[in-house]
């Protein structure tokens, strides 16, 4: 699957039967909605690309009935509490298609109407359009901004459909100044591309200047299809010599045939993440956004998920 292309993706409507899903990432359990299928941001490292969605970057589907489905699903929960909802786990809810359809905005209005806490993951500046929606709900929501690099030469290669990082930081500033809780997620940290101390420090410094109080980060995980794109990225950046280093820290030999997510070894991961944590503690910035989740969970509602529900949940 080619992550880079000069052709704009097609944008189509589709009708969905359901929208609210459980998810689990590590020990974190929650609910998620994905108003779109596919993603215009074209990140080469994207975990949401699978064999069964070969046109992930090229065909974007807007789930046009998502707000109505969401409302009918929330009606079924009426008398029980709800986990905070993540928007979204497998697409960017504020990619360009949102300017055309406005599905995310409508879903957020439904969540607010039902007093459901939520948080948004995005790399987009289009979210500025909805600043007032978030400002009026700021004790019950927060935003996680995915920033992988502030080097535009690298960014145009690894995530060519995203806006420039400085432009995203301008958007973040508007949210911070409006009193909306924000976290910057440095994810993935790509070995031998964005993992240097100076690279990580430059993102942390910019966040510090903007008064961002939460930063998270994690190292790239590899799957066979992701490795094919990462290997191309290394070549485009003139860093093919790092391929052997990848084999060493991820413990494989090219060709890589593992369809599960493979983590980098502990020595490498701890070195990078501990460096990030040290930089944060020096600036009194909190690592991770668990506290923000606790905050919105405790504001209105309590966790009500049962073990049985967890077992039935969808894992993304
Ligand atoms: S923004 Fe997220 S979902 Fe979209 S391509 Fe990038 S990593 Fe994938």
CSV table of C-alpha atoms and ligand atoms in Angstrom, one decimal:
chain,number,residue,atom,x,y,z
A,1,UNK,CA,0.0,0.0,0.0
A,2,UNK,CA,1.6,3.3,-1.1
A,3,UNK,CA,1.4,5.9,1.6
A,4,UNK,CA,2.6,8.7,-0.7
A,5,UNK,CA,0.7,9.9,-3.8
A,6,UNK,CA,0.1,13.2,-5.6
A,7,UNK,CA,-3.5,12.2,-6.2
A,8,UNK,CA,-6.2,13.5,-3.8
A,9,UNK,CA,-8.2,10.6,-2.3
A,10,UNK,CA,-11.9,10.2,-3.3
A,11,UNK,CA,-14.4,11.0,-0.6
A,12,UNK,CA,-17.7,9.0,-0.5
A,13,UNK,CA,-20.6,8.5,1.9
A,14,UNK,CA,-21.4,5.3,3.5
A,15,UNK,CA,-24.1,4.1,6.0
A,16,UNK,CA,-23.0,2.3,9.2
A,17,UNK,CA,-25.0,-0.1,11.3
A,18,UNK,CA,-23.1,0.8,14.6
A,19,UNK,CA,-20.6,3.4,15.7
A,20,UNK,CA,-19.7,3.0,19.4
A,21,UNK,CA,-17.1,0.4,20.0
A,22,UNK,CA,-15.0,-0.8,23.0
A,23,UNK,CA,-11.3,-0.8,22.6
A,24,UNK,CA,-8.3,-1.9,24.6
A,25,UNK,CA,-4.7,-0.7,24.2
A,26,UNK,CA,-2.4,-2.3,26.9
A,27,UNK,CA,-4.2,-1.8,30.2
A,28,UNK,CA,-6.3,1.1,28.9
A,29,UNK,CA,-9.9,0.3,28.1
A,30,UNK,CA,-12.4,2.7,26.6
A,31,UNK,CA,-14.9,3.4,24.0
A,32,UNK,CA,-14.3,4.9,20.6
A,33,UNK,CA,-16.1,6.2,17.6
A,34,UNK,CA,-14.6,6.5,14.1
A,35,UNK,CA,-16.7,8.9,11.9
A,36,UNK,CA,-14.6,8.2,8.9
A,37,UNK,CA,-13.0,5.1,7.3
A,38,UNK,CA,-9.6,5.7,5.7
A,39,UNK,CA,-7.4,8.7,6.2
A,40,UNK,CA,-6.1,11.5,4.1
A,41,UNK,CA,-3.1,12.2,6.3
A,42,UNK,CA,-1.2,9.3,4.7
A,43,UNK,CA,1.2,8.6,7.6
A,44,UNK,CA,3.7,5.9,6.5
A,45,UNK,CA,3.8,4.4,10.0
A,46,UNK,CA,-0.1,4.2,10.4
A,47,UNK,CA,-1.2,1.2,12.5
A,48,UNK,CA,-4.8,1.5,11.1
A,49,UNK,CA,-3.9,0.1,7.7
A,50,UNK,CA,-4.7,-3.5,7.2
A,51,UNK,CA,-4.7,-6.0,4.3
A,52,UNK,CA,-8.5,-5.8,4.2
A,53,UNK,CA,-8.5,-2.0,3.6
A,54,UNK,CA,-6.0,-1.7,0.7
A,55,UNK,CA,-7.4,1.7,-0.3
A,56,UNK,CA,-7.1,3.2,3.2
A,57,UNK,CA,-5.2,6.3,2.0
A,58,UNK,CA,-7.0,6.7,-1.3
A,59,UNK,CA,-10.7,6.2,-0.5
A,60,UNK,CA,-12.2,8.1,2.4
A,61,UNK,CA,-15.7,7.1,3.5
A,62,UNK,CA,-17.7,9.4,5.7
A,63,UNK,CA,-20.2,7.5,7.9
A,64,UNK,CA,-22.9,9.9,7.1
A,65,UNK,CA,-25.5,8.4,9.5
A,66,UNK,CA,-23.0,8.3,12.4
A,67,UNK,CA,-24.7,11.1,14.5
A,68,UNK,CA,-28.1,9.4,14.3
A,69,UNK,CA,-26.7,5.9,15.1
A,70,UNK,CA,-24.7,7.4,18.0
A,71,UNK,CA,-27.8,8.9,19.4
A,72,UNK,CA,-29.8,5.7,19.2
A,73,UNK,CA,-26.9,3.8,20.8
A,74,UNK,CA,-26.6,6.3,23.6
A,75,UNK,CA,-30.3,6.1,24.2
A,76,UNK,CA,-29.8,2.4,25.1
A,77,UNK,CA,-27.2,3.4,27.7
A,78,UNK,CA,-29.5,6.1,29.2
A,79,UNK,CA,-29.6,4.8,32.7
A,80,UNK,CA,-26.0,3.6,33.0
A,81,UNK,CA,-22.7,5.4,33.0
A,82,UNK,CA,-20.4,5.5,30.0
A,83,UNK,CA,-16.6,5.3,29.6
A,84,UNK,CA,-15.0,8.4,28.0
A,85,UNK,CA,-15.2,8.2,24.3
A,86,UNK,CA,-12.0,8.4,22.2
A,87,UNK,CA,-12.5,10.2,18.8
A,88,UNK,CA,-11.0,8.3,17.0
A,89,UNK,CA,-8.9,5.2,17.1
A,90,UNK,CA,-8.5,4.3,13.4
A,91,UNK,CA,-8.8,7.5,11.4
A,92,UNK,CA,-8.3,11.3,12.0
A,93,UNK,CA,-11.8,12.7,12.7
A,94,UNK,CA,-10.6,16.2,11.5
A,95,UNK,CA,-9.1,15.2,8.2
A,96,UNK,CA,-10.2,17.1,5.1
A,97,UNK,CA,-13.4,15.1,4.6
A,98,UNK,CA,-14.7,16.6,7.8
A,99,UNK,CA,-14.8,20.0,6.1
A,100,UNK,CA,-17.2,18.5,3.6
A,101,UNK,CA,-19.4,16.4,5.8
A,102,UNK,CA,-19.1,17.8,9.3
A,103,UNK,CA,-19.9,14.3,10.8
A,104,UNK,CA,-17.4,14.7,13.7
A,105,UNK,CA,-18.9,18.0,14.7
A,106,UNK,CA,-22.4,16.5,14.7
A,107,UNK,CA,-21.2,13.5,16.8
A,108,UNK,CA,-19.6,15.8,19.3
A,109,UNK,CA,-22.8,17.7,19.7
A,110,UNK,CA,-24.6,14.4,20.4
A,111,UNK,CA,-22.0,13.4,23.0
A,112,UNK,CA,-22.4,16.8,24.7
A,113,UNK,CA,-26.2,16.5,24.6
A,114,UNK,CA,-25.9,13.2,26.5
A,115,UNK,CA,-23.1,14.6,28.8
A,116,UNK,CA,-20.6,12.0,27.7
A,117,UNK,CA,-16.9,12.7,28.4
A,118,UNK,CA,-14.7,12.5,25.4
A,119,UNK,CA,-11.2,13.2,24.0
A,120,UNK,CA,-10.0,13.8,20.5
A,121,UNK,CA,-6.8,12.5,18.8
A,122,UNK,CA,-5.8,14.7,15.8
A,123,UNK,CA,-3.0,16.0,13.7
A,124,UNK,CA,-5.3,18.5,12.0
A,125,UNK,CA,-5.9,22.3,12.2
A,126,UNK,CA,-9.5,22.0,11.0
A,127,UNK,CA,-10.4,21.3,14.6
A,128,UNK,CA,-10.2,25.1,15.2
A,129,UNK,CA,-13.6,25.4,13.5
A,130,UNK,CA,-15.1,23.7,16.6
A,131,UNK,CA,-13.1,25.6,19.3
A,132,UNK,CA,-16.2,27.0,20.8
A,133,UNK,CA,-17.8,23.5,21.1
A,134,UNK,CA,-14.8,22.4,23.2
A,135,UNK,CA,-14.5,25.6,25.2
A,136,UNK,CA,-18.0,25.3,26.4
A,137,UNK,CA,-17.4,21.7,27.5
A,138,UNK,CA,-13.8,22.0,28.7
A,139,UNK,CA,-14.3,20.2,32.1
A,140,UNK,CA,-15.5,17.1,30.2
A,141,UNK,CA,-13.1,16.8,27.2
A,142,UNK,CA,-9.5,17.1,26.2
A,143,UNK,CA,-7.5,17.0,23.0
A,144,UNK,CA,-4.5,14.8,22.2
A,145,UNK,CA,-2.3,16.3,19.4
A,146,UNK,CA,-0.2,13.8,17.6
A,147,UNK,CA,3.2,15.4,16.8
A,148,UNK,CA,6.0,13.2,15.5
A,149,UNK,CA,8.5,15.8,14.3
A,150,UNK,CA,9.1,19.5,13.8
A,151,UNK,CA,11.4,18.9,10.9
A,152,UNK,CA,9.3,19.7,7.9
A,153,UNK,CA,11.7,17.8,5.5
A,154,UNK,CA,11.1,14.6,7.5
A,155,UNK,CA,7.4,15.3,8.0
A,156,UNK,CA,6.7,15.7,4.2
A,157,UNK,CA,8.0,12.2,3.8
A,158,UNK,CA,6.6,10.3,6.8
A,159,UNK,CA,3.1,11.9,6.9
A,160,UNK,CA,2.7,13.9,3.6
A,161,UNK,CA,-1.0,14.7,4.1
A,162,UNK,CA,-0.7,16.5,7.4
A,163,UNK,CA,-0.4,20.2,8.0
A,164,UNK,CA,3.0,21.8,8.9
A,165,UNK,CA,3.9,21.3,12.6
A,166,UNK,CA,4.2,25.0,13.3
A,167,UNK,CA,0.7,25.5,12.0
A,168,UNK,CA,-0.5,22.8,14.3
A,169,UNK,CA,1.3,24.4,17.2
A,170,UNK,CA,-0.6,27.7,16.4
A,171,UNK,CA,-3.9,25.8,16.6
A,172,UNK,CA,-2.8,24.1,19.9
A,173,UNK,CA,-2.0,27.6,21.4
A,174,UNK,CA,-5.6,28.7,20.7
A,175,UNK,CA,-6.9,25.7,22.5
A,176,UNK,CA,-4.5,26.1,25.5
A,177,UNK,CA,-5.4,29.8,25.7
A,178,UNK,CA,-9.1,28.9,25.7
A,179,UNK,CA,-8.6,26.7,28.8
A,180,UNK,CA,-9.0,23.4,27.0
A,181,UNK,CA,-6.8,20.6,28.4
A,182,UNK,CA,-4.2,19.5,25.8
A,183,UNK,CA,-1.7,16.7,25.6
A,184,UNK,CA,0.9,16.3,22.9
A,185,UNK,CA,1.5,12.7,21.9
A,186,UNK,CA,5.0,12.1,20.4
A,187,UNK,CA,3.9,8.9,18.7
A,188,UNK,CA,5.5,7.1,17.1
A,189,UNK,CA,9.0,7.9,17.8
A,190,UNK,CA,10.7,6.4,14.8
A,191,UNK,CA,14.1,4.8,15.4
A,192,UNK,CA,16.9,6.5,13.6
A,193,UNK,CA,14.6,9.1,12.1
A,194,UNK,CA,13.0,11.1,15.0
A,195,UNK,CA,14.5,9.5,18.1
A,196,UNK,CA,17.6,11.7,18.6
A,197,UNK,CA,17.8,13.7,21.9
A,198,UNK,CA,17.9,17.0,20.0
A,199,UNK,CA,14.8,16.0,18.1
A,200,UNK,CA,12.8,15.0,21.1
A,201,UNK,CA,14.0,18.0,23.1
A,202,UNK,CA,12.9,20.4,20.4
A,203,UNK,CA,9.3,19.2,20.5
A,204,UNK,CA,9.3,19.3,24.4
A,205,UNK,CA,10.8,22.8,24.3
A,206,UNK,CA,8.1,24.1,22.0
A,207,UNK,CA,5.3,22.4,24.1
A,208,UNK,CA,6.8,24.0,27.2
A,209,UNK,CA,6.7,27.4,25.7
A,210,UNK,CA,3.0,26.9,24.8
A,211,UNK,CA,2.3,25.8,28.4
A,212,UNK,CA,1.3,22.3,27.5
A,213,UNK,CA,1.2,20.3,30.7
A,214,UNK,CA,0.9,16.7,29.4
A,215,UNK,CA,3.1,14.9,26.9
A,216,UNK,CA,3.1,11.2,26.1
A,217,UNK,CA,5.3,9.3,23.7
A,218,UNK,CA,6.0,5.8,22.5
A,219,UNK,CA,8.3,4.0,20.1
A,220,UNK,CA,7.2,2.7,16.7
A,221,UNK,CA,5.8,-0.8,16.6
A,222,UNK,CA,6.4,-2.9,13.5
A,223,UNK,CA,4.1,-5.1,11.4
A,224,UNK,CA,5.1,-6.6,8.1
A,225,UNK,CA,3.2,-4.0,6.0
A,226,UNK,CA,4.4,-1.1,8.2
A,227,UNK,CA,8.0,-2.3,7.8
A,228,UNK,CA,7.7,-2.1,4.0
A,229,UNK,CA,6.7,1.5,4.3
A,230,UNK,CA,9.3,2.3,7.0
A,231,UNK,CA,12.0,0.7,4.8
A,232,UNK,CA,11.0,3.0,1.9
A,233,UNK,CA,11.0,6.0,4.3
A,234,UNK,CA,14.6,5.1,5.4
A,235,UNK,CA,15.6,4.9,1.8
A,236,UNK,CA,14.0,8.2,0.9
A,237,UNK,CA,15.7,9.9,3.8
A,238,UNK,CA,19.1,8.4,2.7
A,239,UNK,CA,19.2,6.3,5.9
A,240,UNK,CA,19.2,2.8,4.4
A,241,UNK,CA,22.2,1.9,6.7
A,242,UNK,CA,19.7,2.0,9.6
A,243,UNK,CA,17.9,-1.1,8.2
A,244,UNK,CA,20.5,-3.4,10.0
A,245,UNK,CA,19.9,-1.4,13.2
A,246,UNK,CA,16.1,-2.1,12.9
A,247,UNK,CA,16.8,-5.8,12.5
A,248,UNK,CA,18.9,-5.6,15.7
A,249,UNK,CA,16.5,-3.6,17.9
A,250,UNK,CA,13.3,-5.3,16.7
A,251,UNK,CA,14.9,-8.8,16.5
A,252,UNK,CA,14.0,-9.8,12.9
A,253,UNK,CA,15.7,-10.4,9.6
A,254,UNK,CA,14.5,-8.7,6.4
A,255,UNK,CA,12.1,-9.7,4.8
A,256,UNK,CA,10.0,-9.2,7.9
A,257,UNK,CA,6.9,-11.4,7.9
A,258,UNK,CA,5.3,-10.8,11.3
A,259,UNK,CA,1.6,-9.7,11.2
A,260,UNK,CA,1.6,-8.9,14.9
A,261,UNK,CA,2.9,-5.6,16.3
A,262,UNK,CA,6.5,-6.0,17.3
A,263,UNK,CA,8.1,-3.8,19.9
A,264,UNK,CA,11.7,-2.5,20.0
A,265,UNK,CA,13.9,-4.1,22.6
A,266,UNK,CA,13.8,-2.9,26.2
A,267,UNK,CA,17.3,-1.4,26.2
A,268,UNK,CA,16.6,0.8,23.2
A,269,UNK,CA,13.0,1.7,24.3
A,270,UNK,CA,13.9,2.6,27.9
A,271,UNK,CA,16.8,4.7,26.8
A,272,UNK,CA,14.6,6.8,24.5
A,273,UNK,CA,11.5,7.0,26.8
A,274,UNK,CA,13.6,7.7,29.9
A,275,UNK,CA,15.2,10.5,28.1
A,276,UNK,CA,11.8,12.0,27.2
A,277,UNK,CA,10.6,11.5,30.8
A,278,UNK,CA,13.7,13.3,32.2
A,279,UNK,CA,13.1,16.2,29.9
A,280,UNK,CA,9.5,16.4,31.0
A,281,UNK,CA,10.2,16.2,34.7
A,282,UNK,CA,12.8,19.0,34.4
A,283,UNK,CA,10.0,21.2,33.0
A,284,UNK,CA,7.3,19.9,35.4
A,285,UNK,CA,5.3,18.4,32.5
A,286,UNK,CA,3.4,15.2,33.2
A,287,UNK,CA,4.1,12.1,31.1
A,288,UNK,CA,1.0,10.6,29.6
A,289,UNK,CA,-2.6,11.6,29.7
A,290,UNK,CA,-4.1,9.1,32.2
A,291,UNK,CA,-4.7,12.0,34.6
A,292,UNK,CA,-6.7,13.8,32.0
A,293,UNK,CA,-8.8,10.7,31.5
A,294,UNK,CA,-9.3,10.3,35.2
A,295,UNK,CA,-10.3,14.0,35.3
A,296,UNK,CA,-13.1,13.8,32.8
A,297,UNK,CA,-14.2,10.4,34.1
A,298,UNK,CA,-14.6,11.7,37.7
A,299,UNK,CA,-16.2,14.9,36.6
A,300,UNK,CA,-19.6,13.5,35.6
A,301,UNK,CA,-19.5,9.7,35.4
A,302,UNK,CA,-17.8,6.6,36.7
A,303,UNK,CA,-16.3,3.7,35.0
A,304,UNK,CA,-19.1,1.1,34.6
A,305,UNK,CA,-17.4,-1.4,32.4
A,306,UNK,CA,-17.7,-5.0,33.6
A,307,UNK,CA,-15.2,-7.8,33.1
A,308,UNK,CA,-17.6,-9.5,30.8
A,309,UNK,CA,-18.0,-6.4,28.6
A,310,UNK,CA,-14.2,-6.1,28.4
A,311,UNK,CA,-14.0,-9.7,27.2
A,312,UNK,CA,-16.5,-8.8,24.5
A,313,UNK,CA,-14.7,-5.7,23.5
A,314,UNK,CA,-13.1,-4.9,20.2
A,315,UNK,CA,-9.4,-4.5,20.3
A,316,UNK,CA,-7.9,-1.9,18.0
B,1,LIG,S1,-3.6,10.5,11.1
B,1,LIG,FE1,-3.7,8.6,12.2
B,1,LIG,S2,-5.2,7.3,11.1
B,1,LIG,FE2,-4.6,9.0,9.7
B,1,LIG,S3,-2.9,8.1,8.5
B,1,LIG,FE3,-2.0,9.2,10.2
B,1,LIG,S4,-1.7,7.6,11.8
B,1,LIG,FE4,-3.2,6.8,10.3
